Short mmCIF file of C-alpha atoms and ligand atoms in Angstrom, two decimals:
data_model
loop_
_atom_site.label_atom_id
_atom_site.label_comp_id
_atom_site.label_asym_id
_atom_site.label_seq_id
_atom_site.Cartn_x
_atom_site.Cartn_y
_atom_site.Cartn_z
CA UNK M 738 11.57 -13.42 102.17
CA UNK M 739 8.44 -13.71 104.33
CA UNK M 740 5.26 -14.85 102.58
CA UNK M 741 1.92 -13.57 103.80
CA UNK M 742 -0.43 -16.54 103.86
CA UNK M 743 -4.02 -17.35 104.69
CA UNK M 744 -3.66 -19.80 107.55
CA UNK M 745 -7.34 -20.78 107.65
CA UNK M 746 -10.86 -19.74 106.67
CA UNK M 747 -14.26 -19.70 108.39
CA UNK M 748 -17.79 -18.76 107.45
CA UNK M 749 -21.25 -18.29 108.91
CA UNK M 750 -24.61 -18.39 107.19
CA UNK M 751 -28.09 -17.69 108.58
CA UNK M 752 -30.41 -20.71 108.47
CA UNK M 753 -33.51 -18.85 107.17
CA UNK M 754 -33.95 -19.41 103.41
CA UNK M 755 -35.73 -16.96 101.08
CA UNK M 756 -36.69 -18.68 97.81
CA UNK M 757 -37.71 -17.22 94.47
CA UNK M 758 -41.24 -18.45 95.05
CA UNK M 759 -41.31 -16.54 98.37
CA UNK M 760 -40.33 -13.42 96.41
CA UNK M 761 -43.07 -14.07 93.81
CA UNK M 762 -45.53 -13.47 96.66
CA UNK M 763 -43.84 -10.20 97.68
CA UNK M 764 -43.20 -8.34 94.39
CA UNK M 765 -44.10 -8.59 90.69
CA UNK M 766 -41.42 -11.10 89.69
CA UNK M 767 -41.09 -14.74 88.66
CA UNK M 768 -38.82 -17.67 89.42
CA UNK M 769 -37.97 -17.92 85.70
CA UNK M 770 -36.98 -14.23 85.41
CA UNK M 771 -34.76 -14.38 88.50
CA UNK M 772 -32.99 -17.58 87.40
CA UNK M 773 -32.52 -16.48 83.79
CA UNK M 774 -31.40 -12.93 84.65
CA UNK M 775 -29.27 -13.62 87.72
CA UNK M 776 -28.76 -17.37 88.29
CA UNK M 777 -30.15 -17.09 91.84
CA UNK M 778 -32.52 -19.77 93.19
CA UNK M 779 -32.45 -18.95 96.91
CA UNK M 780 -30.57 -16.87 99.45
CA UNK M 781 -30.07 -16.83 103.25
CA UNK M 782 -31.62 -14.07 105.36
CA UNK M 783 -30.54 -13.20 108.91
CA UNK M 784 -33.03 -13.19 111.76
CA UNK M 785 -34.20 -9.72 112.83
CA UNK M 786 -32.21 -10.06 116.06
CA UNK M 787 -28.93 -10.96 114.25
CA UNK M 788 -26.42 -8.18 113.63
CA UNK M 789 -23.34 -8.08 111.42
CA UNK M 790 -21.04 -8.54 114.44
CA UNK M 791 -22.92 -11.77 115.32
CA UNK M 792 -22.19 -13.31 111.91
CA UNK M 793 -18.62 -11.94 112.02
CA UNK M 794 -18.08 -13.54 115.42
CA UNK M 795 -19.28 -16.99 114.26
CA UNK M 796 -17.13 -16.89 111.11
CA UNK M 797 -14.12 -15.65 113.13
CA UNK M 798 -14.46 -18.43 115.72
CA UNK M 799 -14.42 -21.04 112.94
CA UNK M 800 -11.39 -19.45 111.23
CA UNK M 801 -9.43 -19.15 114.50
CA UNK M 802 -10.27 -22.75 115.40
CA UNK M 803 -9.15 -24.00 111.97
CA UNK M 804 -5.97 -21.89 112.20
CA UNK M 805 -5.24 -23.03 115.78
CA UNK M 806 -4.71 -19.38 116.65
CA UNK M 807 -6.00 -17.97 119.95
CA UNK M 808 -7.82 -14.61 120.00
CA UNK M 809 -5.09 -13.11 122.20
CA UNK M 810 -2.53 -13.89 119.46
CA UNK M 811 -4.26 -11.52 117.03
CA UNK M 812 -2.49 -8.23 116.33
CA UNK M 813 -5.22 -6.72 114.18
CA UNK M 814 -8.88 -7.25 113.29
CA UNK M 815 -10.24 -5.73 110.09
CA UNK M 816 -13.99 -5.95 109.43
CA UNK M 817 -15.06 -5.15 105.86
CA UNK M 818 -18.74 -4.29 105.67
CA UNK M 819 -21.29 -1.78 104.41
CA UNK M 820 -23.80 -2.87 107.04
CA UNK M 821 -21.98 -2.20 110.32
CA UNK M 822 -23.85 -2.76 113.57
CA UNK M 823 -24.00 1.05 113.89
CA UNK M 824 -22.06 4.02 112.45
CA UNK M 825 -19.69 3.92 115.41
CA UNK M 826 -17.90 2.34 117.19
CA UNK M 827 -16.49 0.13 114.48
CA UNK M 828 -17.93 -3.37 114.16
CA UNK M 829 -14.30 -4.55 114.43
CA UNK M 830 -14.17 -3.26 118.03
CA UNK M 831 -17.43 -5.09 118.83
CA UNK M 832 -15.98 -8.30 117.37
CA UNK M 833 -12.73 -7.74 119.32
CA UNK M 834 -14.76 -7.47 122.54
CA UNK M 835 -16.70 -10.69 121.85
CA UNK M 836 -13.54 -12.60 120.94
CA UNK M 837 -11.65 -11.11 123.91
CA UNK M 838 -8.80 -10.40 121.50
CA UNK M 839 -7.31 -7.81 123.82
CA UNK M 840 -3.96 -7.47 121.99
CA UNK M 841 -5.51 -6.56 118.64
CA UNK M 842 -5.99 -3.17 117.02
CA UNK M 843 -9.35 -3.03 115.23
CA UNK M 844 -10.99 -1.03 112.47
CA UNK M 845 -13.64 -1.26 109.76
CA UNK M 846 -13.12 -0.88 106.04
CA UNK M 847 -15.84 0.04 103.51
CA UNK M 848 -15.24 -1.02 99.93
CA UNK M 849 -18.62 -2.52 99.07
CA UNK M 850 -18.52 -6.00 97.61
CA UNK M 851 -14.74 -5.64 97.08
CA UNK M 852 -14.29 -5.41 100.86
CA UNK M 853 -12.66 -8.81 101.44
CA UNK M 854 -10.01 -8.22 98.79
CA UNK M 855 -9.34 -4.66 99.95
CA UNK M 856 -8.96 -5.95 103.52
CA UNK M 857 -6.70 -8.81 102.42
CA UNK M 858 -4.36 -6.34 100.73
CA UNK M 859 -4.33 -4.02 103.78
CA UNK M 860 -3.68 -6.98 106.10
CA UNK M 861 -0.77 -8.07 103.91
CA UNK M 862 0.88 -4.63 104.33
CA UNK M 863 0.54 -4.74 108.14
CA UNK M 864 2.05 -8.22 108.26
CA UNK M 865 4.99 -7.07 106.13
CA UNK M 866 5.70 -3.72 107.72
CA UNK M 867 4.49 -3.78 111.34
CA UNK M 868 5.95 -7.10 112.40
CA UNK M 869 2.46 -8.42 113.13
CA UNK M 870 2.10 -12.19 113.46
CA UNK M 871 -1.63 -12.67 112.91
CA UNK M 872 -4.37 -10.55 111.34
CA UNK M 873 -8.05 -11.51 111.27
CA UNK M 874 -9.99 -10.31 108.24
CA UNK M 875 -13.75 -10.71 108.62
CA UNK M 876 -16.28 -9.65 106.06
CA UNK M 877 -19.98 -9.71 106.65
CA UNK M 878 -22.94 -7.99 105.15
CA UNK M 879 -26.56 -8.23 106.19
CA UNK M 880 -27.91 -6.49 103.13
CA UNK M 881 -31.43 -7.77 103.90
CA UNK M 882 -31.58 -5.05 106.57
CA UNK M 883 -31.09 -2.27 104.00
CA UNK M 884 -33.01 -3.90 101.14
CA UNK M 885 -36.37 -2.51 100.06
CA UNK M 886 -38.62 -5.57 99.73
CA UNK M 887 -41.05 -3.52 97.62
CA UNK M 888 -38.34 -2.86 94.96
CA UNK M 889 -38.16 -5.82 92.57
CA UNK M 890 -35.02 -4.41 90.92
CA UNK M 891 -32.93 -5.11 94.02
CA UNK M 892 -34.78 -7.35 96.50
CA UNK M 893 -34.30 -10.55 94.50
CA UNK M 894 -30.51 -10.24 94.47
CA UNK M 895 -29.11 -10.19 97.97
CA UNK M 896 -28.40 -12.68 100.75
CA UNK M 897 -26.65 -12.46 104.12
CA UNK M 898 -23.46 -14.15 105.32
CA UNK M 899 -19.97 -13.79 106.73
CA UNK M 900 -16.51 -15.09 105.86
CA UNK M 901 -13.27 -14.84 107.83
CA UNK M 902 -9.59 -15.40 107.16
CA UNK M 903 -6.67 -15.66 109.60
CA UNK M 904 -3.53 -14.33 107.93
CA UNK M 905 0.02 -14.77 109.09
CA UNK M 906 3.62 -14.89 107.90
CA UNK M 907 4.87 -18.20 106.56
CA UNK M 908 8.51 -19.18 106.58
CA UNK M 909 10.99 -18.22 103.93
CA UNK M 910 11.33 -21.61 102.25
CA UNK M 911 7.60 -21.98 101.50
CA UNK M 912 6.02 -20.92 98.24
CA UNK M 913 2.41 -20.56 99.46
CA UNK M 914 0.96 -17.12 100.06
CA UNK M 915 -0.33 -13.96 98.46
CA UNK M 916 1.28 -13.58 95.02
CA UNK M 917 -0.33 -10.27 94.05
CA UNK M 918 -3.11 -7.87 95.01
CA UNK M 919 -4.58 -4.99 93.03
CA UNK M 920 -7.08 -2.35 94.14
CA UNK M 921 -9.01 0.17 92.03
CA UNK M 922 -11.80 2.68 92.58
CA UNK M 923 -13.85 5.01 90.41
CA UNK M 924 -15.80 7.46 92.55
CA UNK M 925 -17.59 8.77 89.47
CA UNK M 926 -19.86 5.76 89.99
CA UNK M 927 -20.56 6.57 93.65
CA UNK M 928 -24.27 7.16 93.00
CA UNK M 929 -24.75 3.95 91.01
CA UNK M 930 -24.93 1.83 94.16
CA UNK M 931 -25.54 3.57 97.48
CA UNK M 932 -27.73 4.16 100.50
CA UNK M 933 -28.81 7.82 100.35
CA UNK M 934 -29.77 8.56 103.98
CA UNK M 935 -28.50 7.95 107.48
CA UNK M 936 -25.14 9.68 107.12
CA UNK M 937 -24.03 13.30 107.45
CA UNK M 938 -25.25 14.16 103.94
CA UNK M 939 -28.84 13.22 104.71
CA UNK M 940 -29.41 12.40 108.39
CA UNK M 941 -32.36 10.24 109.36
CA UNK M 942 -35.69 12.08 109.50
CA UNK M 943 -39.34 11.18 109.15
CA UNK M 944 -39.07 12.23 105.51
CA UNK M 945 -36.06 9.97 104.76
CA UNK M 946 -37.89 7.01 106.27
CA UNK M 947 -41.10 7.83 104.39
CA UNK M 948 -39.20 8.08 101.09
CA UNK M 949 -37.36 4.74 101.59
CA UNK M 950 -33.97 6.49 101.59
CA UNK M 951 -32.46 4.09 104.16
CA UNK M 952 -32.51 1.32 101.58
CA UNK M 953 -29.85 0.59 99.00
CA UNK M 954 -30.40 2.01 95.52
CA UNK M 955 -28.73 0.57 92.45
CA UNK M 956 -28.46 1.25 88.74
CA UNK M 957 -27.98 -2.44 87.97
CA UNK M 958 -27.34 -2.04 84.27
CA UNK M 959 -24.47 0.44 84.80
CA UNK M 960 -22.90 -1.67 87.58
CA UNK M 961 -23.15 -4.68 85.27
CA UNK M 962 -21.32 -2.77 82.51
CA UNK M 963 -18.58 -1.61 84.92
CA UNK M 964 -18.13 -5.14 86.33
CA UNK M 965 -17.79 -6.89 82.98
CA UNK M 966 -14.88 -4.59 81.98
CA UNK M 967 -13.21 -4.01 85.36
CA UNK M 968 -12.95 -7.69 86.32
CA UNK M 969 -10.83 -8.49 83.26
CA UNK M 970 -8.64 -5.39 83.68
CA UNK M 971 -7.96 -6.17 87.34
CA UNK M 972 -7.26 -9.85 86.58
CA UNK M 973 -4.74 -8.93 83.90
CA UNK M 974 -2.94 -6.56 86.27
CA UNK M 975 -2.84 -9.28 88.94
CA UNK M 976 -1.45 -11.86 86.53
CA UNK M 977 1.21 -9.47 85.26
CA UNK M 978 2.31 -8.60 88.82
CA UNK M 979 2.49 -12.30 89.69
CA UNK M 980 4.22 -13.28 86.42
CA UNK M 981 1.43 -15.74 85.59
CA UNK M 982 -1.10 -16.37 82.81
CA UNK M 983 -4.75 -17.48 82.91
CA UNK M 984 -3.57 -21.04 82.17
CA UNK M 985 -1.83 -21.08 85.60
CA UNK M 986 -5.09 -20.50 87.51
CA UNK M 987 -6.43 -23.62 89.26
CA UNK M 988 -9.37 -22.01 91.07
CA UNK M 989 -11.31 -18.88 90.04
CA UNK M 990 -13.48 -17.14 92.65
CA UNK M 991 -15.39 -14.24 91.11
CA UNK M 992 -17.71 -12.02 93.13
CA UNK M 993 -21.13 -13.66 93.10
CA UNK M 994 -23.37 -10.84 91.80
CA UNK M 995 -24.84 -12.28 88.65
CA UNK M 996 -24.30 -15.59 86.83
CA UNK M 997 -24.18 -13.71 83.51
CA UNK M 998 -21.28 -11.55 84.77
CA UNK M 999 -19.47 -14.71 85.97
CA UNK M 1000 -20.00 -16.41 82.59
CA UNK M 1001 -18.70 -13.34 80.72
CA UNK M 1002 -15.62 -13.29 82.94
CA UNK M 1003 -14.97 -17.03 82.40
CA UNK M 1004 -15.29 -16.55 78.62
CA UNK M 1005 -13.04 -13.48 78.48
CA UNK M 1006 -10.42 -15.12 80.68
CA UNK M 1007 -10.82 -18.58 79.10
CA UNK M 1008 -11.23 -20.16 82.54
CA UNK M 1009 -13.32 -23.34 82.57
CA UNK M 1010 -16.49 -23.56 84.65
CA UNK M 1011 -14.97 -26.61 86.41
CA UNK M 1012 -12.31 -24.31 87.91
CA UNK M 1013 -14.84 -21.65 88.96
CA UNK M 1014 -16.48 -21.59 92.38
CA UNK M 1015 -20.17 -20.75 92.14
CA UNK M 1016 -22.39 -20.13 95.17
CA UNK M 1017 -24.78 -17.52 93.75
CA UNK M 1018 -27.48 -20.10 92.98
CA UNK M 1019 -27.89 -21.08 96.65
CA UNK M 1020 -26.65 -17.96 98.45
CA UNK M 1021 -27.36 -14.96 96.19
CA UNK M 1022 -25.12 -11.91 96.32
CA UNK M 1023 -23.69 -11.64 99.85
CA UNK M 1024 -21.71 -8.50 99.05
CA UNK M 1025 -18.23 -8.55 100.67
CA UNK M 1026 -18.89 -12.00 102.15
CA UNK M 1027 -19.40 -13.75 98.79
CA UNK M 1028 -15.74 -14.54 98.05
CA UNK M 1029 -14.56 -15.59 101.53
CA UNK M 1030 -17.66 -17.77 102.03
CA UNK M 1031 -17.03 -19.49 98.67
CA UNK M 1032 -13.36 -20.03 99.58
CA UNK M 1033 -14.13 -21.26 103.10
CA UNK M 1034 -16.76 -23.72 101.85
CA UNK M 1035 -14.42 -25.00 99.12
CA UNK M 1036 -11.58 -25.51 101.63
CA UNK M 1037 -13.95 -27.36 104.01
CA UNK M 1038 -15.14 -29.58 101.14
CA UNK M 1039 -11.57 -30.32 99.97
CA UNK M 1040 -12.09 -28.54 96.63
CA UNK M 1041 -9.02 -26.37 97.21
CA UNK M 1042 -5.71 -28.18 97.64
CA UNK M 1043 -2.30 -26.99 98.85
CA UNK M 1044 -0.41 -25.52 95.91
CA UNK M 1045 -3.53 -24.42 94.01
CA UNK M 1046 -3.24 -20.96 92.45
CA UNK M 1047 -6.43 -19.03 93.22
CA UNK M 1048 -7.63 -15.92 91.39
CA UNK M 1049 -10.21 -13.81 93.25
CA UNK M 1050 -11.86 -10.71 91.75
CA UNK M 1051 -14.68 -8.55 93.08
CA UNK M 1052 -16.45 -5.28 92.25
CA UNK M 1053 -18.96 -3.20 94.13
CA UNK M 1054 -20.13 0.08 95.62
CA UNK M 1055 -17.72 2.94 95.16
CA UNK M 1056 -17.42 1.84 92.48
CA UNK M 1057 -14.53 -0.40 93.48
CA UNK M 1058 -12.89 -3.38 91.84
CA UNK M 1059 -10.17 -5.46 93.49
CA UNK M 1060 -8.41 -8.76 93.20
CA UNK M 1061 -5.81 -11.10 94.62
CA UNK M 1062 -3.88 -14.14 93.48
CA UNK M 1063 -2.74 -16.57 96.16
CA UNK M 1064 -1.03 -19.93 96.19
CA UNK M 1065 -3.02 -21.93 98.72
CA UNK M 1066 -1.25 -23.52 101.65
CA UNK M 1067 0.64 -22.83 104.85
CA UNK M 1068 4.37 -23.48 105.04
O1 UT7 W 1499 -22.51 -6.82 93.99
C1 UT7 W 1499 -22.41 -5.64 93.25
C2 UT7 W 1499 -23.69 -5.00 93.11
N1 UT7 W 1499 -24.67 -5.50 92.21
C3 UT7 W 1499 -24.50 -6.01 90.99
O2 UT7 W 1499 -23.44 -6.33 90.59
C4 UT7 W 1499 -25.65 -6.12 90.07
C5 UT7 W 1499 -25.24 -5.92 88.63
N2 UT7 W 1499 -26.37 -5.88 87.77
C6 UT7 W 1499 -27.17 -6.94 87.50
O3 UT7 W 1499 -26.91 -8.02 87.98
C7 UT7 W 1499 -28.32 -6.76 86.56
O4 UT7 W 1499 -28.27 -5.47 85.98
C8 UT7 W 1499 -29.70 -6.95 87.25
C9 UT7 W 1499 -29.89 -8.41 87.61
C10 UT7 W 1499 -29.80 -6.09 88.48
C11 UT7 W 1499 -30.82 -6.58 86.26
O5 UT7 W 1499 -30.65 -7.26 85.04
P1 UT7 W 1499 -30.75 -6.46 83.68
O6 UT7 W 1499 -30.62 -7.42 82.56
O7 UT7 W 1499 -29.75 -5.34 83.72
O8 UT7 W 1499 -32.24 -5.92 83.71
P2 UT7 W 1499 -32.76 -4.43 83.67
O9 UT7 W 1499 -32.47 -3.71 84.95
O10 UT7 W 1499 -32.30 -3.79 82.42
O11 UT7 W 1499 -34.32 -4.69 83.58
C12 UT7 W 1499 -34.92 -5.37 82.47
C13 UT7 W 1499 -36.41 -5.49 82.73
C14 UT7 W 1499 -37.04 -4.18 83.15
O12 UT7 W 1499 -38.34 -4.11 82.55
P3 UT7 W 1499 -38.60 -3.19 81.26
O13 UT7 W 1499 -38.25 -1.80 81.68
O14 UT7 W 1499 -37.67 -3.74 80.20
O15 UT7 W 1499 -40.04 -3.42 80.98
C15 UT7 W 1499 -37.20 -4.30 84.63
O16 UT7 W 1499 -38.26 -3.53 85.14
O17 UT7 W 1499 -36.64 -6.39 83.81
C16 UT7 W 1499 -37.50 -5.78 84.76
N3 UT7 W 1499 -37.20 -6.30 86.08
C17 UT7 W 1499 -37.79 -7.39 86.58
N4 UT7 W 1499 -38.72 -8.23 86.08
C18 UT7 W 1499 -39.10 -9.26 86.84
C19 UT7 W 1499 -36.33 -5.82 86.99
N5 UT7 W 1499 -36.34 -6.58 88.09
C20 UT7 W 1499 -37.25 -7.56 87.86
C21 UT7 W 1499 -37.70 -8.66 88.62
N6 UT7 W 1499 -38.62 -9.48 88.08
N7 UT7 W 1499 -37.23 -8.92 89.86
#
């Protein structure tokens, strides 16, 4: 039996900070409303000259260094993002070029904020079935570049960042690794969170720019409703597949979209706040990067120990909802 394991994590965050009081000067909002409604105090925003592949590269370098894996040892690079450098080529190929990972296949995956967990599950299959030794999963979103900073409904929510994981096959005697993954999608919610223009349905034109159609649009209330239900359903499926119960979870990493959604999930799952990783206050919603950044930071700070059972659940554009349970460690 070969276990697919996360060998190491990495992350990258822009240094520029956007606070709630900065936003008070930009739109009709208040620090109190943002904190009470979302739990966000500040978020990081990429420089204008920084692209998604730049953040991916920095996170990947850290993960490869921590894993002691050389770029040429990679068999596959998957980049999960909804803000690629450009529609094509894939951002994964641009990252491959910068890493000089010449032996790796490379492709992008779009699953909104669930991107890291979708990519983790895909990577697991390649490691099982293709005989691959190492797969790099990188997720980065620079949502600030598609956020309308005149729309108070969305502009207070998002931050930029990147997280990376190096996955490999552990040996048969070890018990660390991915215990279960579960992916869902409901395309009936495709227009609840989307960017209307810039694709084949509505190519860029003067009109699309004038009408702000290159910015993300969201029906927050409906996404909130979907998330509160889907996160529990996905978690229960994951636990059943892994033969575990909520009491077995040592670390809970929910997608960081809204503190109220996180609190509802903790209550429904009876998982204590002390076991839950929370970054939303300082980093906002970083889309697909939220979970890997939280995990990478926790590993760096020694908050995740070998043997810990980690439950990760995310939801996002699609609508998608996905999760994974892993036992942390490399053996
Ligand atoms: O990562 C996945 C994608 N995103 C999400 O998961 C987001 C999920 N949804 C949410 O987190 C919440 O729905 C939001 C934080 C987006 C909004 O919270 P809400 O409790 O659903 O508020 P709402 O949209 O129902 O708006 C309530 C009121 C409205 O005013 P009226 O119509 O009641 O007078 C909004 O206009 O709050 C108003 N509002 C604001 N007020 C001050 C909306 N945005 C703001 C703002 N500042 N920034």
